[in-house]
XYZ file of C-alpha atoms in Angstrom:
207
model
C 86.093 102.639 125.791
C 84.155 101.120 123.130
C 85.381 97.957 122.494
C 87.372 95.743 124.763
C 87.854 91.436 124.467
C 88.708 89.005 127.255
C 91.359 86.991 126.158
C 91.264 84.747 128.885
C 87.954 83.589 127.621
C 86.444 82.274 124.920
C 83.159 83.409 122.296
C 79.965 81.543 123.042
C 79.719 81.089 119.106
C 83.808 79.981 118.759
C 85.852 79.547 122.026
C 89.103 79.937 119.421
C 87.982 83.956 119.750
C 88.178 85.858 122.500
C 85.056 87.264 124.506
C 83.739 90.339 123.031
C 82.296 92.624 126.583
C 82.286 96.029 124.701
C 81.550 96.835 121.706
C 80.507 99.972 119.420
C 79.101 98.183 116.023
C 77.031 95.327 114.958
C 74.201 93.832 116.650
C 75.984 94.486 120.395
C 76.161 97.789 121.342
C 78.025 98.418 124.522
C 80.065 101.252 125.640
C 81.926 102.295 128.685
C 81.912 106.596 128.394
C 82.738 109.599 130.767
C 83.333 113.102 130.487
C 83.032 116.291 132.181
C 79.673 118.105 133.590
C 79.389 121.722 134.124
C 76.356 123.881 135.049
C 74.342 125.476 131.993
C 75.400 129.219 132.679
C 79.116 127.988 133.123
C 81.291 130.425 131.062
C 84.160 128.142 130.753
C 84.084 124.883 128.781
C 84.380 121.216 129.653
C 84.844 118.215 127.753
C 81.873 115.662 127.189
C 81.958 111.651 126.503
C 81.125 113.217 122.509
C 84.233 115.329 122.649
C 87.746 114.735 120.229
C 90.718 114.951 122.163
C 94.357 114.912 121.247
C 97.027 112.661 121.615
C 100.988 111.920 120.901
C 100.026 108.278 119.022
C 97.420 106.460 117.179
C 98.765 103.237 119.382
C 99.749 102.101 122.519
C 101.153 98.929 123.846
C 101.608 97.788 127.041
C 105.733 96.978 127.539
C 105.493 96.382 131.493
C 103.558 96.357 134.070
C 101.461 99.532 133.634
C 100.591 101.750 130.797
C 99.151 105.101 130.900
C 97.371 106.771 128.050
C 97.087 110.627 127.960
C 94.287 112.305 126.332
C 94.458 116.361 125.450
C 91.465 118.829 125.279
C 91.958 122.204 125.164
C 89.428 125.314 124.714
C 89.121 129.090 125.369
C 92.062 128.792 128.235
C 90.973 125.338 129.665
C 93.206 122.314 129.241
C 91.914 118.635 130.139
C 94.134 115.452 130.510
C 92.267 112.650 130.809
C 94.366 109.623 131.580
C 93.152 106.270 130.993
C 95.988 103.696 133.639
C 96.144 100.049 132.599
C 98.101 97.660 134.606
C 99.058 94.123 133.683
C 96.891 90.898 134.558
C 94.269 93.089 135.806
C 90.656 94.069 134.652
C 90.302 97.283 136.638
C 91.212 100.823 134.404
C 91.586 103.972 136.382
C 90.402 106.966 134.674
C 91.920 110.658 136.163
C 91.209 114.327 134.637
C 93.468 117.043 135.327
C 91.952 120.670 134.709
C 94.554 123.167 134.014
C 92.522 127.067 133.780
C 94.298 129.662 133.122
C 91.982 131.926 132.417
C 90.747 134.581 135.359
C 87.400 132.993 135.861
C 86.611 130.007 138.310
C 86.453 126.595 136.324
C 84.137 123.881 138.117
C 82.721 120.508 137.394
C 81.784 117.161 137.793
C 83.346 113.752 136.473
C 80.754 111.462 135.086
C 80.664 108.300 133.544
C 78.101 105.962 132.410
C 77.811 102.926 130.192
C 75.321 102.679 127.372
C 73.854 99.035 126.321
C 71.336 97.581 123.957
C 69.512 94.725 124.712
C 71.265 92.463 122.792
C 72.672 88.986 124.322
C 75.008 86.851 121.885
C 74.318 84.426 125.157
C 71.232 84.214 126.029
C 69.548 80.788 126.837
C 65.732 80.492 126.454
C 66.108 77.335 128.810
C 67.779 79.412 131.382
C 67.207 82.792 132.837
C 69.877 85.012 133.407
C 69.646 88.913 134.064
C 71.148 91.604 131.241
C 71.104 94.781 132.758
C 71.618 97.994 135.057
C 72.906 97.435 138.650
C 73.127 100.195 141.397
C 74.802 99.232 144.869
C 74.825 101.212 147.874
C 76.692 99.633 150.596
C 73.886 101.990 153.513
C 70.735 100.821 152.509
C 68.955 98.060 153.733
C 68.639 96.566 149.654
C 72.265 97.340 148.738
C 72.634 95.963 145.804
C 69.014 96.567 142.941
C 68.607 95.596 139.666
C 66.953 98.249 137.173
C 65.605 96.089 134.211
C 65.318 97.601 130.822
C 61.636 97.329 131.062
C 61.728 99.135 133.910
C 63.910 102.076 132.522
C 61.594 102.108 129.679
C 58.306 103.162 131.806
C 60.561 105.160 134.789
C 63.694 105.712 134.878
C 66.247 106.171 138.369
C 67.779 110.117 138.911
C 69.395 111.884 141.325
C 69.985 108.737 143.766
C 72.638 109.766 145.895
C 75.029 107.284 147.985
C 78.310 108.074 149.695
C 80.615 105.730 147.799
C 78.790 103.309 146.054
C 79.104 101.311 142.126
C 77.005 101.428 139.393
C 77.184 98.500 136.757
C 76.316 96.515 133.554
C 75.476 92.556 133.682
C 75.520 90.122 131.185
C 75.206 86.645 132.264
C 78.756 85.895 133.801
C 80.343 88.977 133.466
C 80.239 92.236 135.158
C 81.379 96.125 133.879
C 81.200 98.726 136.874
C 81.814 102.201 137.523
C 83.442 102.797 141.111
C 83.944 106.027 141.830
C 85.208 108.071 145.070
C 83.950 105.645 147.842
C 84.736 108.920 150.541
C 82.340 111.380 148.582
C 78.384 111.496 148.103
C 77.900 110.501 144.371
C 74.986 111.066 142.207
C 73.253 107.797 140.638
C 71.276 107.663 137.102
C 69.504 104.470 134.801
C 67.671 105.593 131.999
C 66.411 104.664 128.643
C 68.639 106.398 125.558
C 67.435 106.594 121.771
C 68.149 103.520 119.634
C 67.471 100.899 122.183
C 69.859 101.925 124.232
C 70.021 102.314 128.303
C 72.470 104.066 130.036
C 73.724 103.645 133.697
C 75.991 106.247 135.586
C 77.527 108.600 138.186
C 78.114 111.500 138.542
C 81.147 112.320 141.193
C 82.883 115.847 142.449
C 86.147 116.655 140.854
């Protein structure tokens, strides 16, 4: 997702506009991505957050209560649906994959999904503090819920931190973008610094 507005709030700059959370151009950079993880002597394909998929329309518009978007991938045998569900008056969006293989070899991977920021905060207040950055929460430990500053990224970053269920998340002053996977299943944790000024947070779940 790579650019999304909260219409039930207004711009810092001019509450007339709606919030901007997510964005992919200008000085905010801030992106929700997943895709598809396979092991590097896999000899079928799988579809990354960088991969073009297919679908029916350029637009779609919520009519009721729900809408579901399909997206189509398909390579060497392997089809991928990835369906983005959007219901009405609420913020959560599920995200599914079907795998259809039908080829004669085994097809396996791993969902993952991560959300890239920049440093940039259109609110920031030099009179008042107020964290931007990484999250990870693991509802076991005895410090559940840590903050991963960007500094911190920048000198070492977090990998392989795994938690049965779990969130992972972006925050920027009053607002909050997570990624909550499978709470049954032991998922993989990541915050690290990109290129470009940009940090990424993530999970990695089984499919």
């Amino acid at each position: 997702i790579r650019s999304a507005k909260l219409l039930e709030y207004g711009a810092s700059q001019d509450h007339s506009q709606p919030f901007q959370l997510l964005s992919d151009s200008g000085p905010l950079i801030y992106m929700a991505q997943n895709g598809v993880a396979t092991q590097p002597n896999a000899k079928l394909p799988a579809p990354t957050h960088k991969t073009v998929y297919q679908t029916a329309k350029t637009e779609y518009v919520m009519a009721g209560d729900t809408l579901t978007v399909p997206l189509t991938w398909t390579q060497d045998g392997v089809t991928v649906t990835k369906l983005y569900t959007f219901k009405k008056g609420n913020y959560l969006v599920d995200v599914t994959y079907n795998v259809d293989n039908q080829t004669s070899e085994v097809w396996s991977g791993s969902m993952y999904s991560q959300l890239v920021r920049n440093r940039y905060n259109p609110d920031e207040n030099f009179m008042m503090y107020t964290y931007t950055g990484p999250v990870l929460y693991d509802g076991n430990a005895e410090d559940r819920y840590v903050k991963h500053s960007f500094d911190d990224l920048s000198t070492q970053a977090v990998s392989d931190r795994m938690v049965t269920g779990g969130w992972a998340a972006m925050i920027q002053q009053y607002f909050l973008t997570a990624l909550v996977p499978n709470q049954d299943v032991q998922n993989t944790y990541y915050a690290k610094p990109l290129t470009e000024g940009r940090y990424a947070v993530g999970v990695v779940e089984p499919m």
